[in-house]
Coordinates of C-alpha atoms and ligand atoms in Angstrom, one line a residue:
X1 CA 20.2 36.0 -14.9
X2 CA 17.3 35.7 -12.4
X3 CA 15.3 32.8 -12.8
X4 CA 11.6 33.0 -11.3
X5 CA 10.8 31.5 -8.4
X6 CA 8.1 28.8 -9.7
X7 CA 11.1 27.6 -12.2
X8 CA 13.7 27.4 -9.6
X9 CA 11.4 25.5 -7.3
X10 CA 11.0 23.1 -9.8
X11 CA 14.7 22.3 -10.0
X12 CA 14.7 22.0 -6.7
X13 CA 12.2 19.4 -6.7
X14 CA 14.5 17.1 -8.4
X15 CA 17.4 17.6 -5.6
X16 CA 18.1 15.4 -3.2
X17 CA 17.5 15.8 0.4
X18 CA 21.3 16.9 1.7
X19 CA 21.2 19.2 -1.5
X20 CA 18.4 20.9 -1.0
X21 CA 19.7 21.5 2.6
X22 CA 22.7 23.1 1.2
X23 CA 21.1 25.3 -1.6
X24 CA 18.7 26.8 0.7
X25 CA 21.9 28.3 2.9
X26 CA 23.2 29.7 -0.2
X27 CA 21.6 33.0 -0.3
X28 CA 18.4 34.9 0.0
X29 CA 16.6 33.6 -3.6
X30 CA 17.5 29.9 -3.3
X31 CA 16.1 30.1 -0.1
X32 CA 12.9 31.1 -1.0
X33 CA 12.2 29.5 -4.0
X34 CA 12.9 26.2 -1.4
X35 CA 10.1 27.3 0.4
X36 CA 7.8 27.5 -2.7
X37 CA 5.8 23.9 -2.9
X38 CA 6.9 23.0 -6.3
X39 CA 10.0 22.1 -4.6
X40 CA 8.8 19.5 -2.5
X41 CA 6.5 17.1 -4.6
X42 CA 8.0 14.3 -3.0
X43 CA 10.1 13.5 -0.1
X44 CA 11.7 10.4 1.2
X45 CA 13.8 10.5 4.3
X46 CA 16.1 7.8 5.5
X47 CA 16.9 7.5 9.0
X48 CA 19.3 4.7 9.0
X49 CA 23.0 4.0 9.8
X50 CA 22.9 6.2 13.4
X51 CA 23.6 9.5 11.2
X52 CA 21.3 12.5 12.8
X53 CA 19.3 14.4 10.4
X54 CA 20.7 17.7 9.3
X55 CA 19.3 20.4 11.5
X56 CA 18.8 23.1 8.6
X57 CA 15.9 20.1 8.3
X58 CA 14.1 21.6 11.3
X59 CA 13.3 24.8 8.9
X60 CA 12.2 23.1 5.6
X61 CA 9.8 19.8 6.8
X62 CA 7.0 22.2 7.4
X63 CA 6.8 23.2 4.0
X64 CA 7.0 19.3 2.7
X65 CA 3.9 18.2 1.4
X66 CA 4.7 14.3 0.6
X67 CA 6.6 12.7 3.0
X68 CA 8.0 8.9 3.0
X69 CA 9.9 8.4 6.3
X70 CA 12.1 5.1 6.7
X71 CA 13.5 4.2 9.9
X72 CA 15.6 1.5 10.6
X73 CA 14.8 -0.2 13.5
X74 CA 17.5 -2.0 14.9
X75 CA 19.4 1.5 15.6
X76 CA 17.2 3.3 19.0
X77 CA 19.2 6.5 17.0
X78 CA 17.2 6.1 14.4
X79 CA 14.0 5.4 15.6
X80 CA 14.7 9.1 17.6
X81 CA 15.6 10.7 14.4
X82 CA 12.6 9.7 12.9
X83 CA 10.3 10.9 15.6
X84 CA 12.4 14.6 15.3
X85 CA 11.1 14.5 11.5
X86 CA 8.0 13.5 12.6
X87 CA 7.7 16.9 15.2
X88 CA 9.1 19.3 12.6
X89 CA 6.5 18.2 9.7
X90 CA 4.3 19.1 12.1
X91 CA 5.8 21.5 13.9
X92 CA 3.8 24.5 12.8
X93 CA 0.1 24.6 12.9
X94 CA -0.2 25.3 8.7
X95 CA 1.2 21.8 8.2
X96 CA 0.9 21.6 4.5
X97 CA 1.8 17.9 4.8
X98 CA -0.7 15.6 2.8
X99 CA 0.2 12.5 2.2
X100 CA 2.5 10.4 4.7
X101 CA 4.0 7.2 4.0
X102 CA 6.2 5.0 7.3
X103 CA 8.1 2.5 6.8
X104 CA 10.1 0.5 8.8
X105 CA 13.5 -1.3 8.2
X106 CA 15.6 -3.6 9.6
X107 CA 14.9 -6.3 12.7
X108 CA 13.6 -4.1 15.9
X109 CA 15.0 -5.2 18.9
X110 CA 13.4 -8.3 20.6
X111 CA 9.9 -7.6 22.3
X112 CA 10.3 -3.9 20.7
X113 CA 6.4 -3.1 19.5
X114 CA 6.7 0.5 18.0
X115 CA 5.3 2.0 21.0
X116 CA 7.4 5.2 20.6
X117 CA 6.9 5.8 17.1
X118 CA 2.9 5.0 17.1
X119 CA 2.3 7.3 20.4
X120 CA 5.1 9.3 18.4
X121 CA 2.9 9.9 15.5
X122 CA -0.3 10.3 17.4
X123 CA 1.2 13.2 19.6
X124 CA 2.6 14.8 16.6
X125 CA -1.0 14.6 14.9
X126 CA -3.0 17.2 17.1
X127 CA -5.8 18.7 15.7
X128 CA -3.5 18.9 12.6
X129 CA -6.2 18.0 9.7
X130 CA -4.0 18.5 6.3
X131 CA -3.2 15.1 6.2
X132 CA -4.6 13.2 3.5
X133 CA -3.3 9.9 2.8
X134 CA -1.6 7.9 5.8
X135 CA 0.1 4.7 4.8
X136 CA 0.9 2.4 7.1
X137 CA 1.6 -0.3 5.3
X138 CA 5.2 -0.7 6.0
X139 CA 4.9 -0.5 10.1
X140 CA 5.5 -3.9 11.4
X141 CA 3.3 -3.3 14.7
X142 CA 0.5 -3.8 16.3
X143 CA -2.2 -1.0 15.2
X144 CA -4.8 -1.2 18.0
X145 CA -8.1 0.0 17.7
X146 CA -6.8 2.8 20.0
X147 CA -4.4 4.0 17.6
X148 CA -6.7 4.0 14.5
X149 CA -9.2 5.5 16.1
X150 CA -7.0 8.1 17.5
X151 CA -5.9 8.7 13.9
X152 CA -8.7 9.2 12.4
X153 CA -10.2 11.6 14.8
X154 CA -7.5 13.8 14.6
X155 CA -7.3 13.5 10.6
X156 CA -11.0 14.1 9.3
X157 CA -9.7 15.0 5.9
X158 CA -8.3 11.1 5.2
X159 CA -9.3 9.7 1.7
X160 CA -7.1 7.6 2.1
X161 CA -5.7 5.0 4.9
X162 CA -3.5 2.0 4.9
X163 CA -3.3 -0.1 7.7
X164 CA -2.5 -3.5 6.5
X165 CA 1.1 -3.9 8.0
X166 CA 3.1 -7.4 7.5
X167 CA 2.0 -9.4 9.9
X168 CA 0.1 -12.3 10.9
X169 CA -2.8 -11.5 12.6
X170 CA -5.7 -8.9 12.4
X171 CA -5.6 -6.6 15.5
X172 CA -8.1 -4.2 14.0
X173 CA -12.3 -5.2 14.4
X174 CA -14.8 -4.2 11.9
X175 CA -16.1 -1.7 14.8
X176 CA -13.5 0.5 15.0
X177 CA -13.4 0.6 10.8
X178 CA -16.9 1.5 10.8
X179 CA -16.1 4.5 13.5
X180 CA -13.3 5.6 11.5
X181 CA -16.1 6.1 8.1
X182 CA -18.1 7.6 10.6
X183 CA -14.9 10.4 11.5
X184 CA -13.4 10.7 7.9
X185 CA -16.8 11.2 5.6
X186 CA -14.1 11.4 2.6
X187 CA -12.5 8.2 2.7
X188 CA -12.3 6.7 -0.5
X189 CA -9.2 4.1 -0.4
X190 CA -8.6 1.7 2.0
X191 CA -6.0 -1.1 2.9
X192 CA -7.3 -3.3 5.6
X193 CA -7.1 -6.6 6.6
X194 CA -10.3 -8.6 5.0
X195 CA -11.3 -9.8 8.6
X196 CA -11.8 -6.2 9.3
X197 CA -14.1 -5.9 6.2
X198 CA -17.8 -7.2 7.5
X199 CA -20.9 -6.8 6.1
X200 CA -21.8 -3.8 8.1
X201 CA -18.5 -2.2 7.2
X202 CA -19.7 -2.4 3.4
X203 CA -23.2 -1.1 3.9
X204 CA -21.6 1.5 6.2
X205 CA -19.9 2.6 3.0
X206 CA -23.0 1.9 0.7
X207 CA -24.8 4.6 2.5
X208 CA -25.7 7.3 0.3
X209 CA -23.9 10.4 1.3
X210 CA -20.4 8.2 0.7
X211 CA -18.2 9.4 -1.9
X212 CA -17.3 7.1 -4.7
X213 CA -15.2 4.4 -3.4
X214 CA -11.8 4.2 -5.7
X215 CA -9.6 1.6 -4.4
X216 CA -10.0 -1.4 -1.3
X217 CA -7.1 -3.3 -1.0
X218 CA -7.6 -6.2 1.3
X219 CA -4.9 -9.1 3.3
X220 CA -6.5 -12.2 3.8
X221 CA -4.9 -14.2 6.3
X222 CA -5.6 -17.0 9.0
X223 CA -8.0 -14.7 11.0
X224 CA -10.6 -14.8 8.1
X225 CA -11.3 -18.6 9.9
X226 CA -13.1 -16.9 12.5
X227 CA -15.5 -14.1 10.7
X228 CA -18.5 -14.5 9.0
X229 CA -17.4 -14.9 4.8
X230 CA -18.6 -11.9 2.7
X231 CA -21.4 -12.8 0.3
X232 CA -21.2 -12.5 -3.7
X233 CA -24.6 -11.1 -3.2
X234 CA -23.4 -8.4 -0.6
X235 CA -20.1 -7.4 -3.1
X236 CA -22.4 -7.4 -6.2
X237 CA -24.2 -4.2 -4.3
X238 CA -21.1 -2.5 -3.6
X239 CA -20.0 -3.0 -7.2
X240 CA -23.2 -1.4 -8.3
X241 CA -23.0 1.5 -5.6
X242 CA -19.3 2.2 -7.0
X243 CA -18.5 1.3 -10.2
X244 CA -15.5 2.4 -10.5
X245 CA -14.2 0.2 -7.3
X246 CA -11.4 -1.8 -7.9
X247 CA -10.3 -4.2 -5.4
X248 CA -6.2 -5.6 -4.6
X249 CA -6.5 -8.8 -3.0
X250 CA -3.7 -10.7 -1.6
X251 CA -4.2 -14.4 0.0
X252 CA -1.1 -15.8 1.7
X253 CA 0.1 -19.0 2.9
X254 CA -1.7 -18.8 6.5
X255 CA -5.3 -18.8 5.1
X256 CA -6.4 -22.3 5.3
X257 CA -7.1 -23.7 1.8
X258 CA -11.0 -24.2 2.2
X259 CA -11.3 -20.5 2.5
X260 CA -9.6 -19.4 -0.4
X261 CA -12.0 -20.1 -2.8
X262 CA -15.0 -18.2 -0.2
X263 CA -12.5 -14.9 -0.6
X264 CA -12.6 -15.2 -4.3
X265 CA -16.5 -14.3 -5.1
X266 CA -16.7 -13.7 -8.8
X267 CA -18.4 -9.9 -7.9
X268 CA -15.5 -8.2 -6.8
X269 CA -13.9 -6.2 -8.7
X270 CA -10.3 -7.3 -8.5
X271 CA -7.5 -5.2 -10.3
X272 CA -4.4 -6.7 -8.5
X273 CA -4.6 -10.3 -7.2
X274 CA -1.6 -12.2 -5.1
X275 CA -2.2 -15.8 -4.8
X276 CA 0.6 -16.8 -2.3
X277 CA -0.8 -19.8 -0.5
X278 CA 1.0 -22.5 -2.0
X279 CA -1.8 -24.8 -2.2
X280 CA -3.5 -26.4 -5.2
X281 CA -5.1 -24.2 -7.1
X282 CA -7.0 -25.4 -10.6
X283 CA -10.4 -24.5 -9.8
X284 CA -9.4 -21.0 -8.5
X285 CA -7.1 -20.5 -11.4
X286 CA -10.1 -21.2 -13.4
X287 CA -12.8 -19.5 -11.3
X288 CA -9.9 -16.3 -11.4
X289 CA -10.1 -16.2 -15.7
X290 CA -14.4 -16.4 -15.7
X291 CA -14.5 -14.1 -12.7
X292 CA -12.3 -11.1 -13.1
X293 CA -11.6 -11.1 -16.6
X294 CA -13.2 -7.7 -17.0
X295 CA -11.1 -5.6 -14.1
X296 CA -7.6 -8.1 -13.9
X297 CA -4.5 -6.4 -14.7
X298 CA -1.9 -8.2 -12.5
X299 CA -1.8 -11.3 -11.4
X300 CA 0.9 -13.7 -8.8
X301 CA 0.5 -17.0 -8.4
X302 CA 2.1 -19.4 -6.2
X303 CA 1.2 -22.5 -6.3
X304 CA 2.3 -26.3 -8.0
X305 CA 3.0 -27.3 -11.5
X306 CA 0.8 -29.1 -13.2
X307 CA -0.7 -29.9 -16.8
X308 CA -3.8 -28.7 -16.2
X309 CA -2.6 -25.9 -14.6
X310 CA -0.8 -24.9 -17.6
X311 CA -4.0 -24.9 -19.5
X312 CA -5.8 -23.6 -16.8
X313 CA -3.2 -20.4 -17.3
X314 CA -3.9 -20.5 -21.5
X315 CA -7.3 -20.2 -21.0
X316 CA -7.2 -17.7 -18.4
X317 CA -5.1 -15.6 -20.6
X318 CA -7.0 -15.4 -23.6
X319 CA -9.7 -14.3 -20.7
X320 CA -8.0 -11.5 -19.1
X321 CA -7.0 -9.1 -21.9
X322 CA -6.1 -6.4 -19.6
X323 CA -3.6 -8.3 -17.7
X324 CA -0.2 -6.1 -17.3
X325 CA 1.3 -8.3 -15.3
X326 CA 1.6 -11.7 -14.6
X327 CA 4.0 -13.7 -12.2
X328 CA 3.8 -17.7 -11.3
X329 CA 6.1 -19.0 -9.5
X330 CA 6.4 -22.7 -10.1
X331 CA 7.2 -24.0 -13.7
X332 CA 5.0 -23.5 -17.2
X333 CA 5.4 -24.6 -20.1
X334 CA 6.5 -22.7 -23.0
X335 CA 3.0 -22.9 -24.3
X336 CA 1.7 -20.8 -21.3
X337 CA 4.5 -17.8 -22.0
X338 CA 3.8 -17.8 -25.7
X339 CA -0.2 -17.6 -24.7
X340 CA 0.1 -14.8 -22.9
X341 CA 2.6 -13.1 -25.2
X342 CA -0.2 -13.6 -27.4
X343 CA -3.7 -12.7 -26.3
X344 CA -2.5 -10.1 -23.5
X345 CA -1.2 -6.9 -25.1
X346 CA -0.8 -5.0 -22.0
X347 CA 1.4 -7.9 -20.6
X348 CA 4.3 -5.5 -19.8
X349 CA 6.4 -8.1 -17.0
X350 CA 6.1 -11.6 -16.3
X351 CA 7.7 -14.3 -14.0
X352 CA 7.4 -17.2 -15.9
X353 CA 9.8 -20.0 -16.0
X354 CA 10.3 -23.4 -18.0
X355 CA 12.4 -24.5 -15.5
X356 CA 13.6 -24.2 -11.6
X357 CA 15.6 -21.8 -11.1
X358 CA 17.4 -20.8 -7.7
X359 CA 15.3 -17.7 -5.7
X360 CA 14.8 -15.2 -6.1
X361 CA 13.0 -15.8 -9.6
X362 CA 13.9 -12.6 -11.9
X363 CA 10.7 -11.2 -13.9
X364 CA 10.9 -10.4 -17.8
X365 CA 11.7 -7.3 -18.4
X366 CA 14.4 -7.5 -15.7
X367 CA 14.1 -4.2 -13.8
X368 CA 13.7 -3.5 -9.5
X369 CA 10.6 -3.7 -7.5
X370 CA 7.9 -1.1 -8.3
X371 CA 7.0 0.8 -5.7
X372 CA 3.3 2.5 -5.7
X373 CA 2.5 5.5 -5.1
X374 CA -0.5 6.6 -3.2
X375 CA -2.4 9.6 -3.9
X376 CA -5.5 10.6 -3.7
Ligands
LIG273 C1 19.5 -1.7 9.7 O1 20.6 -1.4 10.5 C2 21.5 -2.5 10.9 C3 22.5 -2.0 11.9 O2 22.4 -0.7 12.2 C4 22.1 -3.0 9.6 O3 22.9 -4.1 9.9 C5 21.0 -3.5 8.7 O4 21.5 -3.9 7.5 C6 20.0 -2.3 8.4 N1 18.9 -2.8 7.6 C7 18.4 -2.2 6.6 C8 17.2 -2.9 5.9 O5 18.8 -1.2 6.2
LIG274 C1 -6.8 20.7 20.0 O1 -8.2 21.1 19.9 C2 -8.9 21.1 21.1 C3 -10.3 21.5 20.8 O2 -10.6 21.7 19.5 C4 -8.3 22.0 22.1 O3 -9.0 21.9 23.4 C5 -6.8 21.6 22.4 O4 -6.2 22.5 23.3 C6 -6.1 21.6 21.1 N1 -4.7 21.1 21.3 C7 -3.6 21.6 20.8 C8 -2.3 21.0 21.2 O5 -3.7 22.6 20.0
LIG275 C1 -1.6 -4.5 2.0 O1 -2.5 -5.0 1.0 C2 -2.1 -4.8 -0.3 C3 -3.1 -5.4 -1.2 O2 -3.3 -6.8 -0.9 C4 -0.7 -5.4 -0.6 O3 -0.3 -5.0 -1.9 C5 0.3 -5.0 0.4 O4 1.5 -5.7 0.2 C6 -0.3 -5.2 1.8 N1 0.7 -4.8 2.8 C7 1.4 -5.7 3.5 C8 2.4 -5.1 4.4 O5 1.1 -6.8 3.6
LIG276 C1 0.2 -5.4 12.7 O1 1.1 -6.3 13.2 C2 1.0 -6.7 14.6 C3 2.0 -7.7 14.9 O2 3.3 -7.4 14.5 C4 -0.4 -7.2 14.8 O3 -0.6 -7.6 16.2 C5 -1.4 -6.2 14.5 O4 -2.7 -6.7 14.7 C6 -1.3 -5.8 13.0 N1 -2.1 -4.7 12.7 C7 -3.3 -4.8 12.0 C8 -4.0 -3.6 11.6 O5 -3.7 -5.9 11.7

């Protein structure tokens, strides 16, 4: 029996990678059903271990239209393999790739910046303008202004752009974000570092020909010592620009504790909120429940046991109704589990614990790290 295309493609989809590679050599139907797009909702690729990437590859990337590449660093092999993926995706000039995802693994080599696979990505990128969604939020390495800007030009049909990578310091300035507005008009999501964020970036994206703004998710680090603080005034006008804006905030341990309760102005609309200073934190815990009670629906905390913050957490959960998640990581009473057991009936996974336990802390329901999706 013949199956139609459309239908085969969509068992395809659900191959993996070396498998779809070997049904396309079968014969003449298999092979074109695998260059139908229902086959290729999503694609990760692994270049790890030294292994080369099947040629046959070379013949199917063009047609992939969601691609997650990992490279392991330590292996030079891999980092080559990578870049090969990289030039067949975009190897003909009807690239139907949208949405690209890179992550790195594994320790690069000492004094090793990325400079291959950055320049790598860039050259691949000419004047190809499918590309929707870049996330760089797994790349390790410096993103200079060069490199965004360079991005951006040559992908005016971004809505969305990640470039909030793991490290310490900020190396992009507000400048270049409010170029990059300027070269992709439909920008709608954006991961930055919040020292990139200024006033000027927001108005930049208050202006009325901007289309609604979905999702800003913003690293606050040490750098935020040296910027001008945003205003609750200035976020209240974005808020009422875009409505339906919902902000991810995550605070770690290098942001010196004065500052973190000038990132938390009650206006913003925070959805997802990681509190991993490991300072004292009452009156934010408190500030957190009044503030966001409307828009939170997970929330981490690291931070130190106390009474009060145990009743700080009760209250705030019979304030956030929406919460989904919640994760503390240092001990809570039993009180505090059975409050937000209670008056959250979203609460779908939690982290908290009546006693130490050794790390990594497990969460309740017990199952692996989410991994988000970006789409737009
Ligand atoms: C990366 O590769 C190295 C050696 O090739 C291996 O030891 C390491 O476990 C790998 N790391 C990851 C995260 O896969
Ligand atoms: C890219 O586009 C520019 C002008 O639009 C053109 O001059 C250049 O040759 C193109 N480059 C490639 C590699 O197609
Ligand atoms: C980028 O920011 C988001 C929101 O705070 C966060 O979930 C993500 O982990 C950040 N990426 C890195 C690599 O820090
Ligand atoms: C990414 O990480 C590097 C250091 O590994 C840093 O210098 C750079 O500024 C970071 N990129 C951004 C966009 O902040």
């Amino acid at each position: 029996m013949e199956l139609p295309e459309e239908i085969l493609a969509h068992i395809f989809s659900f191959l993996p990678l070396e498998d779809k590679c070997s049904a396309f050599t079968v014969c003449r139907a298999w092979s074109l059903s695998l260059t139908h797009p229902g086959a290729w909702t999503h694609t990760q690729i692994r270049c790890e271990s030294g292994a080369s990437v099947p040629v046959i590859l070379s013949r199917l990337l063009p047609i992939v239209r969601h691609l997650k590449l990992c490279v392991n660093m330590t292996d030079p092999a891999n980092r080559k393999a990578g870049l090969w993926v990289l030039r067949h995706t975009f190897a003909r000039g009807d690239s139907r790739l949208h949405t690209l995802c890179v992550k790195c693994l594994g320790n690069p080599p000492l004094f090793y910046a990325g400079h291959d696979l950055l320049q790598g990505l860039l050259d691949v990128l000419t004047n190809r303008s499918s590309l929707t969604v870049l996330d760089l939020r797994g790349v390790p390495f410096t993103l200079s202004n060069a490199f965004v800007t360079g991005v951006a030009t040559l992908c005016p049909a971004l809505c969305g752009l990640f470039i909030n990578n793991s490290s310490l310091v900020c190396g992009v300035v507000a400048e270049t974000v409010r170029k990059v507005l300027k070269l992709c008009p439909a920008l709608t999501t954006l991961g930055l570092f919040q020292a990139s964020l200024t006033q000027d970036v927001l108005k930049d994206l208050m202006l009325p020909h901007r289309p609604a703004l979905k999702q800003i998710e913003l690293r606050c680090e040490r750098s935020l010592k040296y910027v001008t603080p945003l205003s609750d005034q200035i976020w209240a006008e974005v808020t009422d620009r875009h409505p339906t804006l919902r902000v991810d905030l995550e605070l770690d341990h290098t942001l010196p504790e004065l500052h973190v309760a000038v990132v938390l102005q009650p206006s913003i609309p925070v959805r997802h909120l990681r509190l991993r200073t490991w300072t004292w934190m009452l009156d934010e815990v408190r500030l957190v429940g009044r503030s966001y009670a409307n828009t939170l629906e997970t929330l981490e905390v690291q931070t130190t046991p106390s009474l009060e913050l145990n009743s700080a957490l009760i209250a705030l959960s019979t304030q956030c109704k929406r919460l989904s998640e919640v994760h503390c990581f240092c001990v809570v009473s039993q009180e505090v589990i059975t409050a937000f057991c209670k008056n959250c009936p979203s609460l779908q996974k939690y982290t908290l614990k009546t006693r130490k336990e050794p790390h990594p802390w497990t969460s309740t329901p017990q199952i692996g790290p989410t991994e988000t999706s970006t789409q737009c």
